[in-house]
Amino acid sequence: MTDLRDAALASKAWPFEEARKLVKRYEKAPPAKGHVLFETGYGPSGLPHIGTFGEVARTTMIRRAFELISDIPTRLICFSDDVDGMRKVPENVPNTEMLREHLQRPLTSVPDPFGQYDSFGHHNNAMLRRFLDTFGFEYEFISATEFYKTGQFDAVLLRAVERYDDLMAVMLKSLREERQQTYSIFLPIHPETGRVLYVPMKEVNAKDGTITFDDETGREWTLPVTGGRVKLQWKPDFGARWAALDVDFEMYGKDHSTNTPIYDRICEILGGRKPEHFTYELFLDENGEKISKSKGNGLTIDEWLTYASTESLSYFMYQKPKTAKRMHFDVIPRAVDEYHQQLRAYPDQDAAGKVNNPVWHIHGGNPPESRMVVPFSMLLNLASVSAAEEKAKLWGFIKRYAPEAAPDTHPDLDQAAGFAVRYYNDFVKPHKTYRTPSDLERAALVDLRDQLKTWDGGLDAEALQGLVFAVGRDRFDPLRDWFTALYEVLLGASQGPRFGGFIALYGVDETVALIDRALAGDLG
């Protein structure tokens, strides 16, 4: 443990770089609250998307890194801003006409369009918690509705009344002149309609802790800011939450980065200490557009988990958080194989290598052993050439290639075989395009087939790779054109696995038959 801690203190892995900032934050004195508080925020205006998961996963990675280099206890809070008014109806939910009747009401006051929970906010909160629980995150969930209504926010709200002018000065600098005329940090919730009102204040009474305003009909109201009757605009709410909870760390997307000085100043005016921040790049769909909860574009968590393991998604989230990522189905196979490559490397690494390995951060310092004796990309190609409809067919090939492997002793491989069949049938099969070989390619394929017919080297993947290499070496320049031809002619794909490994897995006789079918024009 000492070696790991020493290595972590020098590690350039981004979770340790962020964790060291928190160590420095409390180098003079430990936190008065007795722990370091990590927070993630969530706006439940639509179904949780994969970016929400990424925020919690990455925060957890920093939390675990901090726990290795510090003895201060930690907590992680997932805060849902479910008092936010529903400003538009999401496109990816049922009963949209019903929802339109509840625009501008707090999400926990909007009926659930799915008919399963007390409100739309409760439904989306439940979805978030279910997704997070799938990954085994350790967190505490806080609903803004409860936070406001139970008085946990009251002290900060009363302080906001007292310091209203200072808070408004911060906000008004960031607004256009037209917006400045009607802006207030307070959003009253109408006592009769239940709608969140965006109206100017006629009076803010620090002595009584009340606000006075006219509603949309011109009727005057005076409400206490406590007890859930009033909420804060979202930017002031961000900083006020930091002050109320004494948050030490929060990360958020690049689209929030220009607001960071506002959040920080709001927190300080309300008596808090601004937290450490981490800004990550956004997630994009396959067209390069930002993933949106309301549009429902891009991959969902459930969609990723239909085709790959939870750990592969965590691996994807670990990689280069400061770089924008396209989230679409084609990224899944590579993430699976790279994750297992890192798992296999971990046991033989020194302390520095271990703390820089993504799997240390994914598994909180205790990564499992990889039993993936066949890469996921190879399983996909195997599913393709064998027209597999179920994983049992793949296991027939796997057992011959790796006799020691079995579903009960290699559960990750068994799971991956099932994923491969599903992924192949849903995404690869509909787009497979075989082509006929050129004269040069045909001659090379005939040579490879003939040599395989007399092959007596067993299922040695490296030896078979050497044979494939030798057949193409004197015919193709560059040599990669030979391997591209193998993939496009035999597998109907533009790229593929090491072909010697594929032959060893699929079988020598089976590969001979595959080449014969390609030469006869039967694959297309």
Short mmCIF file of C-alpha atoms in Angstrom, two decimals:
data_model
loop_
_atom_site.label_atom_id
_atom_site.label_comp_id
_atom_site.label_asym_id
_atom_site.label_seq_id
_atom_site.Cartn_x
_atom_site.Cartn_y
_atom_site.Cartn_z
CA MET A 1 0.00 0.00 0.00
CA THR A 2 2.88 2.38 0.79
CA ASP A 3 4.39 1.75 -2.66
CA LEU A 4 1.02 2.42 -4.30
CA ARG A 5 0.50 5.62 -2.31
CA ASP A 6 3.98 6.88 -3.21
CA ALA A 7 3.33 6.06 -6.88
CA ALA A 8 -0.07 7.76 -6.72
CA LEU A 9 1.45 10.95 -5.33
CA ALA A 10 3.58 11.18 -8.49
CA SER A 11 1.08 9.71 -10.96
CA LYS A 12 0.01 11.73 -13.99
CA ALA A 13 -3.27 9.82 -14.26
CA TRP A 14 -5.97 12.49 -14.25
CA PRO A 15 -7.90 11.12 -11.20
CA PHE A 16 -4.76 11.44 -9.07
CA GLU A 17 -4.01 14.90 -10.41
CA GLU A 18 -7.48 15.99 -9.26
CA ALA A 19 -7.22 14.11 -5.96
CA ARG A 20 -3.98 15.90 -5.09
CA LYS A 21 -5.82 19.25 -5.39
CA LEU A 22 -8.17 18.07 -2.64
CA VAL A 23 -5.26 16.97 -0.46
CA LYS A 24 -3.78 20.45 -0.83
CA ARG A 25 -7.17 21.99 0.01
CA TYR A 26 -6.93 20.52 3.51
CA GLU A 27 -3.18 20.45 4.05
CA LYS A 28 -3.41 23.04 6.87
CA ALA A 29 -6.44 21.64 8.69
CA PRO A 30 -8.92 18.79 8.13
CA PRO A 31 -12.51 19.65 7.13
CA ALA A 32 -14.68 20.75 10.06
CA LYS A 33 -17.47 18.48 8.83
CA GLY A 34 -15.16 15.48 9.18
CA HIS A 35 -15.13 14.38 5.57
CA VAL A 36 -14.48 15.50 2.01
CA LEU A 37 -17.73 15.88 0.07
CA PHE A 38 -17.97 15.04 -3.62
CA GLU A 39 -21.13 16.04 -5.47
CA THR A 40 -22.69 15.36 -8.84
CA GLY A 41 -25.73 17.30 -10.03
CA TYR A 42 -28.53 16.01 -12.22
CA GLY A 43 -31.36 17.84 -13.99
CA PRO A 44 -34.16 15.27 -14.31
CA SER A 45 -35.87 16.99 -17.25
CA GLY A 46 -35.60 13.80 -19.28
CA LEU A 47 -34.49 10.21 -19.00
CA PRO A 48 -30.91 9.84 -17.68
CA HIS A 49 -28.35 9.55 -20.46
CA ILE A 50 -24.89 8.14 -20.64
CA GLY A 51 -23.25 11.48 -19.82
CA THR A 52 -24.94 11.41 -16.42
CA PHE A 53 -23.37 8.04 -15.72
CA GLY A 54 -20.01 9.35 -16.89
CA GLU A 55 -20.13 12.20 -14.39
CA VAL A 56 -20.71 9.85 -11.45
CA ALA A 57 -18.19 7.29 -12.72
CA ARG A 58 -15.45 9.87 -13.14
CA THR A 59 -16.19 11.51 -9.81
CA THR A 60 -15.98 8.09 -8.18
CA MET A 61 -12.60 7.52 -9.81
CA ILE A 62 -11.29 10.76 -8.26
CA ARG A 63 -12.85 9.82 -4.93
CA ARG A 64 -11.03 6.45 -4.91
CA ALA A 65 -7.79 8.12 -5.93
CA PHE A 66 -8.18 10.57 -3.04
CA GLU A 67 -8.82 7.73 -0.60
CA LEU A 68 -5.50 6.14 -1.55
CA ILE A 69 -3.47 9.27 -0.87
CA SER A 70 -5.44 10.68 2.10
CA ASP A 71 -6.91 9.33 5.32
CA ILE A 72 -9.81 11.83 5.40
CA PRO A 73 -13.21 10.08 5.03
CA THR A 74 -15.29 10.85 1.92
CA ARG A 75 -18.93 11.08 0.86
CA LEU A 76 -20.51 11.29 -2.58
CA ILE A 77 -23.87 13.01 -3.06
CA CYS A 78 -25.96 12.76 -6.20
CA PHE A 79 -28.23 15.82 -6.17
CA SER A 80 -31.33 16.00 -8.37
CA ASP A 81 -32.67 19.46 -9.21
CA ASP A 82 -36.22 18.13 -9.46
CA VAL A 83 -37.86 21.41 -8.37
CA ASP A 84 -36.88 22.79 -11.76
CA GLY A 85 -39.89 23.73 -13.87
CA MET A 86 -40.54 21.59 -16.95
CA ARG A 87 -39.76 24.06 -19.72
CA LYS A 88 -40.45 21.75 -22.66
CA VAL A 89 -41.84 18.30 -23.24
CA PRO A 90 -39.19 15.60 -23.94
CA GLU A 91 -39.52 13.94 -27.34
CA ASN A 92 -38.78 10.41 -26.15
CA VAL A 93 -41.61 9.80 -23.62
CA PRO A 94 -45.28 8.78 -24.00
CA ASN A 95 -48.34 10.96 -23.29
CA THR A 96 -46.72 14.16 -24.52
CA GLU A 97 -50.09 15.92 -24.86
CA MET A 98 -50.78 15.35 -21.17
CA LEU A 99 -47.37 16.71 -20.25
CA ARG A 100 -47.98 19.96 -22.13
CA GLU A 101 -50.69 20.80 -19.61
CA HIS A 102 -48.04 20.87 -16.86
CA LEU A 103 -45.35 23.05 -18.43
CA GLN A 104 -43.46 25.23 -15.93
CA ARG A 105 -44.53 23.12 -12.96
CA PRO A 106 -41.77 21.52 -10.85
CA LEU A 107 -40.84 18.11 -12.21
CA THR A 108 -41.99 16.44 -9.00
CA SER A 109 -45.41 18.03 -9.53
CA VAL A 110 -45.76 16.78 -13.13
CA PRO A 111 -47.64 13.46 -13.53
CA ASP A 112 -45.51 10.54 -14.65
CA PRO A 113 -46.20 9.94 -18.38
CA PHE A 114 -45.26 6.28 -17.84
CA GLY A 115 -47.82 5.91 -15.05
CA GLN A 116 -45.36 4.20 -12.70
CA TYR A 117 -44.34 6.83 -10.13
CA ASP A 118 -45.77 9.75 -8.16
CA SER A 119 -44.40 12.23 -10.70
CA PHE A 120 -42.20 12.61 -13.78
CA GLY A 121 -39.39 13.80 -11.51
CA HIS A 122 -39.76 10.73 -9.27
CA HIS A 123 -39.71 8.52 -12.37
CA ASN A 124 -36.51 10.05 -13.73
CA ASN A 125 -34.88 9.98 -10.30
CA ALA A 126 -35.71 6.27 -10.04
CA MET A 127 -34.20 5.65 -13.48
CA LEU A 128 -31.04 7.48 -12.45
CA ARG A 129 -30.71 5.48 -9.23
CA ARG A 130 -31.36 2.20 -11.00
CA PHE A 131 -28.65 2.95 -13.54
CA LEU A 132 -26.16 4.00 -10.86
CA ASP A 133 -26.97 0.95 -8.71
CA THR A 134 -26.25 -1.28 -11.72
CA PHE A 135 -22.64 -0.16 -11.51
CA GLY A 136 -22.36 -0.49 -7.75
CA PHE A 137 -21.64 3.18 -7.08
CA GLU A 138 -21.54 4.23 -3.44
CA TYR A 139 -23.54 7.44 -3.20
CA GLU A 140 -26.23 9.28 -1.26
CA PHE A 141 -29.19 10.60 -3.22
CA ILE A 142 -30.71 14.00 -2.44
CA SER A 143 -33.88 15.30 -4.06
CA ALA A 144 -34.07 19.09 -4.33
CA THR A 145 -37.79 18.83 -3.59
CA GLU A 146 -37.07 17.29 -0.21
CA PHE A 147 -34.10 19.58 0.34
CA TYR A 148 -36.26 22.67 -0.11
CA LYS A 149 -39.44 21.42 1.60
CA THR A 150 -37.78 19.97 4.72
CA GLY A 151 -35.92 23.18 5.49
CA GLN A 152 -32.41 21.95 4.77
CA PHE A 153 -31.99 24.87 2.37
CA ASP A 154 -33.71 27.46 4.59
CA ALA A 155 -30.60 28.96 6.21
CA VAL A 156 -28.97 29.61 2.84
CA LEU A 157 -32.21 30.97 1.36
CA LEU A 158 -32.58 33.43 4.25
CA ARG A 159 -28.96 34.45 3.74
CA ALA A 160 -29.76 34.97 0.06
CA VAL A 161 -32.54 37.37 1.06
CA GLU A 162 -30.12 39.29 3.29
CA ARG A 163 -27.48 39.47 0.56
CA TYR A 164 -29.88 39.83 -2.34
CA ASP A 165 -28.25 42.95 -3.79
CA ASP A 166 -24.79 41.38 -3.80
CA LEU A 167 -26.09 38.23 -5.48
CA MET A 168 -28.05 40.22 -8.05
CA ALA A 169 -24.96 42.28 -8.87
CA VAL A 170 -23.10 39.07 -9.77
CA MET A 171 -25.93 37.79 -11.92
CA LEU A 172 -26.81 41.02 -13.71
CA LYS A 173 -23.27 41.32 -15.09
CA SER A 174 -23.85 38.08 -17.01
CA LEU A 175 -27.22 39.05 -18.53
CA ARG A 176 -28.33 41.05 -21.53
CA GLU A 177 -29.85 44.44 -20.75
CA GLU A 178 -33.34 43.30 -21.67
CA ARG A 179 -33.12 40.29 -19.34
CA GLN A 180 -31.75 42.44 -16.52
CA GLN A 181 -35.03 44.34 -16.28
CA THR A 182 -37.06 41.30 -15.19
CA TYR A 183 -34.45 39.01 -13.63
CA SER A 184 -34.48 37.81 -10.03
CA ILE A 185 -32.45 35.08 -8.37
CA PHE A 186 -35.73 33.91 -6.75
CA LEU A 187 -38.36 31.89 -8.60
CA PRO A 188 -41.61 31.76 -6.62
CA ILE A 189 -43.83 28.69 -6.97
CA HIS A 190 -47.37 29.95 -7.49
CA PRO A 191 -49.54 28.94 -4.49
CA GLU A 192 -52.53 28.18 -6.74
CA THR A 193 -51.22 27.02 -10.12
CA GLY A 194 -48.05 25.38 -8.82
CA ARG A 195 -46.07 26.86 -11.71
CA VAL A 196 -42.51 28.12 -11.33
CA LEU A 197 -42.74 31.85 -12.06
CA TYR A 198 -40.10 33.92 -13.82
CA VAL A 199 -41.15 37.34 -12.55
CA PRO A 200 -39.36 40.44 -11.17
CA MET A 201 -39.44 41.14 -7.45
CA LYS A 202 -41.39 44.12 -6.11
CA GLU A 203 -39.80 43.72 -2.68
CA VAL A 204 -37.24 41.48 -0.98
CA ASN A 205 -37.70 41.74 2.78
CA ALA A 206 -34.60 40.63 4.68
CA LYS A 207 -36.25 41.16 8.07
CA ASP A 208 -39.22 38.89 7.35
CA GLY A 209 -37.46 36.56 4.90
CA THR A 210 -40.11 37.17 2.23
CA ILE A 211 -40.45 38.23 -1.37
CA THR A 212 -43.29 40.19 -2.99
CA PHE A 213 -44.18 39.94 -6.67
CA ASP A 214 -47.03 40.11 -9.16
CA ASP A 215 -48.05 36.91 -10.92
CA GLU A 216 -48.81 36.73 -14.64
CA THR A 217 -52.34 38.09 -14.07
CA GLY A 218 -51.09 41.12 -12.12
CA ARG A 219 -52.15 39.76 -8.73
CA GLU A 220 -49.72 40.57 -5.91
CA TRP A 221 -48.32 37.87 -3.64
CA THR A 222 -45.96 37.80 -0.67
CA LEU A 223 -44.28 34.49 0.12
CA PRO A 224 -41.63 33.32 2.59
CA VAL A 225 -38.56 32.03 0.79
CA THR A 226 -38.41 29.00 3.09
CA GLY A 227 -40.24 25.67 3.12
CA GLY A 228 -40.17 24.96 -0.60
CA ARG A 229 -42.32 27.94 -1.61
CA VAL A 230 -39.51 29.57 -3.59
CA LYS A 231 -36.58 28.13 -5.52
CA LEU A 232 -33.44 29.72 -6.84
CA GLN A 233 -32.64 30.28 -10.49
CA TRP A 234 -30.38 27.50 -11.70
CA LYS A 235 -27.08 29.41 -11.69
CA PRO A 236 -27.55 30.82 -8.17
CA ASP A 237 -28.87 27.41 -7.11
CA PHE A 238 -25.60 25.81 -8.22
CA GLY A 239 -23.48 28.02 -5.97
CA ALA A 240 -26.03 28.03 -3.13
CA ARG A 241 -26.01 24.24 -3.05
CA TRP A 242 -22.24 24.29 -2.68
CA ALA A 243 -22.59 26.64 0.28
CA ALA A 244 -25.45 24.71 1.90
CA LEU A 245 -23.75 21.32 1.67
CA ASP A 246 -20.12 22.50 1.99
CA VAL A 247 -19.19 20.73 -1.25
CA ASP A 248 -15.48 20.14 -1.84
CA PHE A 249 -15.53 18.82 -5.42
CA GLU A 250 -17.86 18.88 -8.40
CA MET A 251 -17.27 18.20 -12.07
CA TYR A 252 -19.45 19.29 -14.96
CA GLY A 253 -19.47 19.58 -18.72
CA LYS A 254 -17.67 22.15 -20.82
CA ASP A 255 -20.97 23.94 -21.47
CA HIS A 256 -20.91 25.05 -17.80
CA SER A 257 -17.32 26.27 -17.80
CA THR A 258 -18.06 29.93 -18.52
CA ASN A 259 -20.39 29.98 -15.49
CA THR A 260 -17.76 28.73 -13.05
CA PRO A 261 -16.84 32.23 -11.76
CA ILE A 262 -20.56 32.89 -11.16
CA TYR A 263 -21.07 29.65 -9.25
CA ASP A 264 -17.97 30.32 -7.16
CA ARG A 265 -18.91 33.89 -6.28
CA ILE A 266 -22.48 32.93 -5.36
CA CYS A 267 -21.10 30.27 -3.04
CA GLU A 268 -18.73 32.74 -1.38
CA ILE A 269 -21.38 35.46 -0.92
CA LEU A 270 -23.57 32.88 0.81
CA GLY A 271 -20.78 32.04 3.24
CA GLY A 272 -19.33 28.96 1.58
CA ARG A 273 -15.93 28.02 0.24
CA LYS A 274 -15.89 27.37 -3.48
CA PRO A 275 -15.14 23.72 -4.30
CA GLU A 276 -12.50 22.26 -6.58
CA HIS A 277 -13.80 21.84 -10.13
CA PHE A 278 -13.15 19.59 -13.09
CA THR A 279 -14.57 20.41 -16.51
CA TYR A 280 -14.95 17.58 -19.00
CA GLU A 281 -15.63 17.66 -22.73
CA LEU A 282 -19.08 16.83 -24.02
CA PHE A 283 -20.44 13.57 -25.38
CA LEU A 284 -21.52 13.61 -29.02
CA ASP A 285 -23.74 11.34 -31.08
CA GLU A 286 -22.54 9.71 -34.31
CA ASN A 287 -23.28 12.95 -36.20
CA GLY A 288 -21.10 15.01 -33.87
CA GLU A 289 -24.06 16.66 -32.10
CA LYS A 290 -24.25 17.08 -28.34
CA ILE A 291 -26.15 14.29 -26.60
CA SER A 292 -29.40 15.66 -25.18
CA LYS A 293 -31.76 14.18 -22.58
CA SER A 294 -34.77 15.73 -24.28
CA LYS A 295 -33.83 14.62 -27.81
CA GLY A 296 -32.80 11.15 -26.73
CA ASN A 297 -29.97 11.07 -29.28
CA GLY A 298 -26.78 9.15 -28.70
CA LEU A 299 -26.29 5.93 -26.78
CA THR A 300 -28.21 5.26 -23.59
CA ILE A 301 -26.79 3.31 -20.68
CA ASP A 302 -29.21 0.45 -21.33
CA GLU A 303 -28.21 0.32 -25.00
CA TRP A 304 -24.51 0.00 -24.15
CA LEU A 305 -25.26 -2.72 -21.59
CA THR A 306 -27.23 -4.65 -24.21
CA TYR A 307 -24.00 -5.23 -26.12
CA ALA A 308 -21.14 -4.99 -23.63
CA SER A 309 -20.22 -5.14 -19.96
CA THR A 310 -20.49 -2.35 -17.40
CA GLU A 311 -16.70 -2.35 -17.05
CA SER A 312 -16.19 -1.60 -20.74
CA LEU A 313 -18.37 1.49 -20.40
CA SER A 314 -16.38 2.61 -17.35
CA TYR A 315 -13.20 2.13 -19.38
CA PHE A 316 -14.60 4.34 -22.13
CA MET A 317 -15.42 7.02 -19.56
CA TYR A 318 -11.89 6.92 -18.12
CA GLN A 319 -10.24 7.70 -21.44
CA LYS A 320 -9.29 11.36 -22.06
CA PRO A 321 -12.12 13.18 -20.26
CA LYS A 322 -10.87 16.49 -21.66
CA THR A 323 -11.51 15.26 -25.21
CA ALA A 324 -14.99 15.24 -26.82
CA LYS A 325 -16.23 11.69 -27.41
CA ARG A 326 -18.61 10.35 -30.00
CA MET A 327 -20.96 7.92 -28.33
CA HIS A 328 -22.28 5.45 -30.88
CA PHE A 329 -22.40 1.69 -31.25
CA ASP A 330 -19.16 1.36 -33.23
CA VAL A 331 -17.04 2.37 -30.22
CA ILE A 332 -18.18 -0.61 -28.14
CA PRO A 333 -15.98 -3.47 -29.51
CA ARG A 334 -12.78 -1.48 -29.18
CA ALA A 335 -13.62 -0.45 -25.62
CA VAL A 336 -14.22 -4.09 -24.65
CA ASP A 337 -10.94 -5.35 -26.08
CA GLU A 338 -8.82 -2.48 -24.72
CA TYR A 339 -10.32 -2.94 -21.26
CA HIS A 340 -9.28 -6.61 -21.21
CA GLN A 341 -5.83 -5.77 -22.58
CA GLN A 342 -5.34 -3.50 -19.57
CA LEU A 343 -6.65 -6.17 -17.19
CA ARG A 344 -4.14 -8.69 -18.53
CA ALA A 345 -1.28 -6.21 -18.17
CA TYR A 346 -2.11 -5.21 -14.58
CA PRO A 347 -0.70 -8.17 -12.57
CA ASP A 348 2.82 -7.77 -13.99
CA GLN A 349 3.02 -3.99 -13.59
CA ASP A 350 4.94 -2.20 -10.85
CA ALA A 351 3.23 0.22 -8.50
CA ALA A 352 3.60 3.15 -10.92
CA GLY A 353 2.16 1.10 -13.75
CA LYS A 354 -0.76 -0.08 -11.64
CA VAL A 355 -1.93 3.38 -10.55
CA ASN A 356 -1.65 4.60 -14.16
CA ASN A 357 -3.66 1.65 -15.48
CA PRO A 358 -7.33 2.52 -16.13
CA VAL A 359 -8.50 -0.71 -14.49
CA TRP A 360 -7.13 0.44 -11.10
CA HIS A 361 -9.50 3.40 -11.29
CA ILE A 362 -12.42 1.40 -12.70
CA HIS A 363 -12.25 -1.16 -9.91
CA GLY A 364 -11.10 1.02 -7.04
CA GLY A 365 -7.67 -0.60 -6.83
CA ASN A 366 -8.88 -4.21 -6.97
CA PRO A 367 -9.26 -5.26 -10.63
CA PRO A 368 -10.34 -8.83 -11.41
CA GLU A 369 -8.49 -11.32 -13.59
CA SER A 370 -9.39 -11.29 -17.28
CA ARG A 371 -10.57 -14.64 -18.59
CA MET A 372 -11.13 -13.35 -22.13
CA VAL A 373 -8.94 -15.81 -24.01
CA VAL A 374 -10.64 -14.68 -27.25
CA PRO A 375 -10.91 -10.94 -28.09
CA PHE A 376 -14.38 -9.48 -28.54
CA SER A 377 -13.54 -8.39 -32.10
CA MET A 378 -12.64 -12.02 -32.88
CA LEU A 379 -15.93 -13.23 -31.43
CA LEU A 380 -17.74 -10.79 -33.71
CA ASN A 381 -15.98 -12.20 -36.78
CA LEU A 382 -16.67 -15.71 -35.59
CA ALA A 383 -20.35 -14.88 -35.18
CA SER A 384 -20.27 -13.52 -38.72
CA VAL A 385 -18.75 -16.47 -40.55
CA SER A 386 -20.66 -19.05 -38.50
CA ALA A 387 -24.00 -17.17 -38.79
CA ALA A 388 -24.38 -17.67 -35.03
CA GLU A 389 -27.82 -16.96 -33.56
CA GLU A 390 -26.85 -18.00 -30.03
CA LYS A 391 -23.64 -18.08 -28.02
CA ALA A 392 -23.61 -21.89 -27.73
CA LYS A 393 -22.51 -22.05 -31.35
CA LEU A 394 -19.53 -19.83 -30.58
CA TRP A 395 -18.58 -22.01 -27.63
CA GLY A 396 -18.19 -24.94 -30.02
CA PHE A 397 -15.31 -23.09 -31.69
CA ILE A 398 -13.95 -21.62 -28.45
CA LYS A 399 -13.65 -25.06 -26.78
CA ARG A 400 -11.56 -26.36 -29.65
CA TYR A 401 -9.32 -23.30 -29.58
CA ALA A 402 -9.06 -23.12 -25.76
CA PRO A 403 -10.06 -26.51 -24.27
CA GLU A 404 -9.62 -25.24 -20.70
CA ALA A 405 -12.25 -22.54 -21.19
CA ALA A 406 -15.85 -23.04 -20.07
CA PRO A 407 -18.81 -20.74 -19.37
CA ASP A 408 -18.63 -21.30 -15.59
CA THR A 409 -14.85 -20.77 -15.32
CA HIS A 410 -14.71 -17.93 -17.87
CA PRO A 411 -17.84 -15.90 -17.12
CA ASP A 412 -16.53 -12.75 -18.81
CA LEU A 413 -15.90 -14.71 -22.01
CA ASP A 414 -19.32 -16.34 -21.78
CA GLN A 415 -20.97 -12.96 -21.34
CA ALA A 416 -18.96 -11.52 -24.23
CA ALA A 417 -20.01 -14.41 -26.50
CA GLY A 418 -23.65 -13.55 -25.88
CA PHE A 419 -22.97 -9.87 -26.49
CA ALA A 420 -21.09 -10.69 -29.71
CA VAL A 421 -24.00 -12.63 -31.18
CA ARG A 422 -26.41 -9.84 -30.31
CA TYR A 423 -24.10 -7.09 -31.59
CA TYR A 424 -23.35 -8.97 -34.82
CA ASN A 425 -27.00 -9.58 -35.65
CA ASP A 426 -28.10 -6.03 -34.80
CA PHE A 427 -25.25 -3.97 -36.26
CA VAL A 428 -22.79 -5.97 -38.34
CA LYS A 429 -25.00 -8.34 -40.30
CA PRO A 430 -27.28 -5.65 -41.82
CA HIS A 431 -24.27 -3.78 -43.22
CA LYS A 432 -21.95 -6.60 -44.33
CA THR A 433 -20.67 -6.15 -47.88
CA TYR A 434 -18.52 -8.81 -49.50
CA ARG A 435 -16.54 -8.11 -52.64
CA THR A 436 -14.99 -10.35 -55.24
CA PRO A 437 -11.20 -10.63 -55.20
CA SER A 438 -8.95 -9.12 -57.85
CA ASP A 439 -6.78 -11.46 -59.91
CA LEU A 440 -3.83 -10.83 -57.59
CA GLU A 441 -5.96 -11.42 -54.51
CA ARG A 442 -7.49 -14.56 -56.02
CA ALA A 443 -4.05 -16.04 -56.66
CA ALA A 444 -3.01 -15.29 -53.07
CA LEU A 445 -6.22 -16.81 -51.67
CA VAL A 446 -5.70 -19.98 -53.73
CA ASP A 447 -2.13 -20.22 -52.42
CA LEU A 448 -3.31 -19.72 -48.80
CA ARG A 449 -6.05 -22.32 -49.23
CA ASP A 450 -3.69 -24.88 -50.71
CA GLN A 451 -1.15 -24.40 -47.93
CA LEU A 452 -3.87 -24.70 -45.28
CA LYS A 453 -5.04 -27.96 -46.86
CA THR A 454 -1.64 -29.50 -46.06
CA TRP A 455 -1.16 -27.66 -42.75
CA ASP A 456 0.03 -29.86 -39.91
CA GLY A 457 0.91 -27.21 -37.34
CA GLY A 458 -2.27 -27.54 -35.29
CA LEU A 459 -4.09 -24.44 -34.00
CA ASP A 460 -1.00 -22.36 -33.26
CA ALA A 461 -2.23 -18.81 -33.88
CA GLU A 462 1.27 -17.32 -34.25
CA ALA A 463 2.38 -20.01 -36.71
CA LEU A 464 -0.79 -19.53 -38.74
CA GLN A 465 -0.23 -15.79 -38.72
CA GLY A 466 3.26 -16.42 -40.08
CA LEU A 467 1.78 -18.51 -42.90
CA VAL A 468 -0.71 -15.79 -43.83
CA PHE A 469 2.08 -13.21 -43.71
CA ALA A 470 4.34 -15.28 -45.96
CA VAL A 471 1.63 -15.76 -48.59
CA GLY A 472 1.10 -12.02 -48.92
CA ARG A 473 4.64 -10.75 -48.34
CA ASP A 474 5.91 -11.13 -51.91
CA ARG A 475 2.64 -10.15 -53.57
CA PHE A 476 1.42 -7.01 -51.78
CA ASP A 477 3.09 -3.68 -51.12
CA PRO A 478 2.08 -2.43 -48.66
CA LEU A 479 1.33 -5.74 -46.96
CA ARG A 480 -1.73 -4.32 -45.20
CA ASP A 481 -3.51 -4.47 -48.60
CA TRP A 482 -3.38 -8.26 -48.28
CA PHE A 483 -5.02 -8.25 -44.88
CA THR A 484 -7.61 -5.72 -46.04
CA ALA A 485 -8.43 -8.08 -48.89
CA LEU A 486 -8.87 -10.98 -46.46
CA TYR A 487 -11.28 -8.96 -44.35
CA GLU A 488 -13.30 -7.59 -47.27
CA VAL A 489 -13.46 -10.78 -49.31
CA LEU A 490 -13.87 -13.36 -46.52
CA LEU A 491 -15.48 -11.42 -43.68
CA GLY A 492 -17.38 -8.67 -45.45
CA ALA A 493 -15.69 -6.03 -43.29
CA SER A 494 -13.10 -3.31 -43.82
CA GLN A 495 -10.99 -4.43 -40.87
CA GLY A 496 -10.68 -7.39 -38.59
CA PRO A 497 -8.59 -9.46 -36.18
CA ARG A 498 -5.15 -10.98 -36.57
CA PHE A 499 -6.00 -13.47 -39.25
CA GLY A 500 -3.83 -16.26 -37.86
CA GLY A 501 -5.77 -16.06 -34.60
CA PHE A 502 -9.03 -16.12 -36.53
CA ILE A 503 -7.99 -19.31 -38.38
CA ALA A 504 -6.99 -20.94 -35.08
CA LEU A 505 -10.38 -20.09 -33.57
CA TYR A 506 -12.58 -20.85 -36.58
CA GLY A 507 -10.61 -23.92 -37.63
CA VAL A 508 -8.21 -24.70 -40.49
CA ASP A 509 -10.67 -26.88 -42.45
CA GLU A 510 -13.44 -24.35 -41.92
CA THR A 511 -11.20 -21.55 -43.23
CA VAL A 512 -10.37 -23.61 -46.32
CA ALA A 513 -14.10 -24.02 -46.95
CA LEU A 514 -14.64 -20.28 -46.38
CA ILE A 515 -12.00 -19.41 -48.98
CA ASP A 516 -13.56 -21.84 -51.46
CA ARG A 517 -16.95 -20.19 -50.97
CA ALA A 518 -15.42 -16.76 -51.53
CA LEU A 519 -13.62 -17.91 -54.69
CA ALA A 520 -16.91 -19.37 -55.98
CA GLY A 521 -18.72 -16.11 -55.30
CA ASP A 522 -21.08 -17.67 -52.75
CA LEU A 523 -20.48 -15.31 -49.81
CA GLY A 524 -22.14 -12.21 -51.22
#
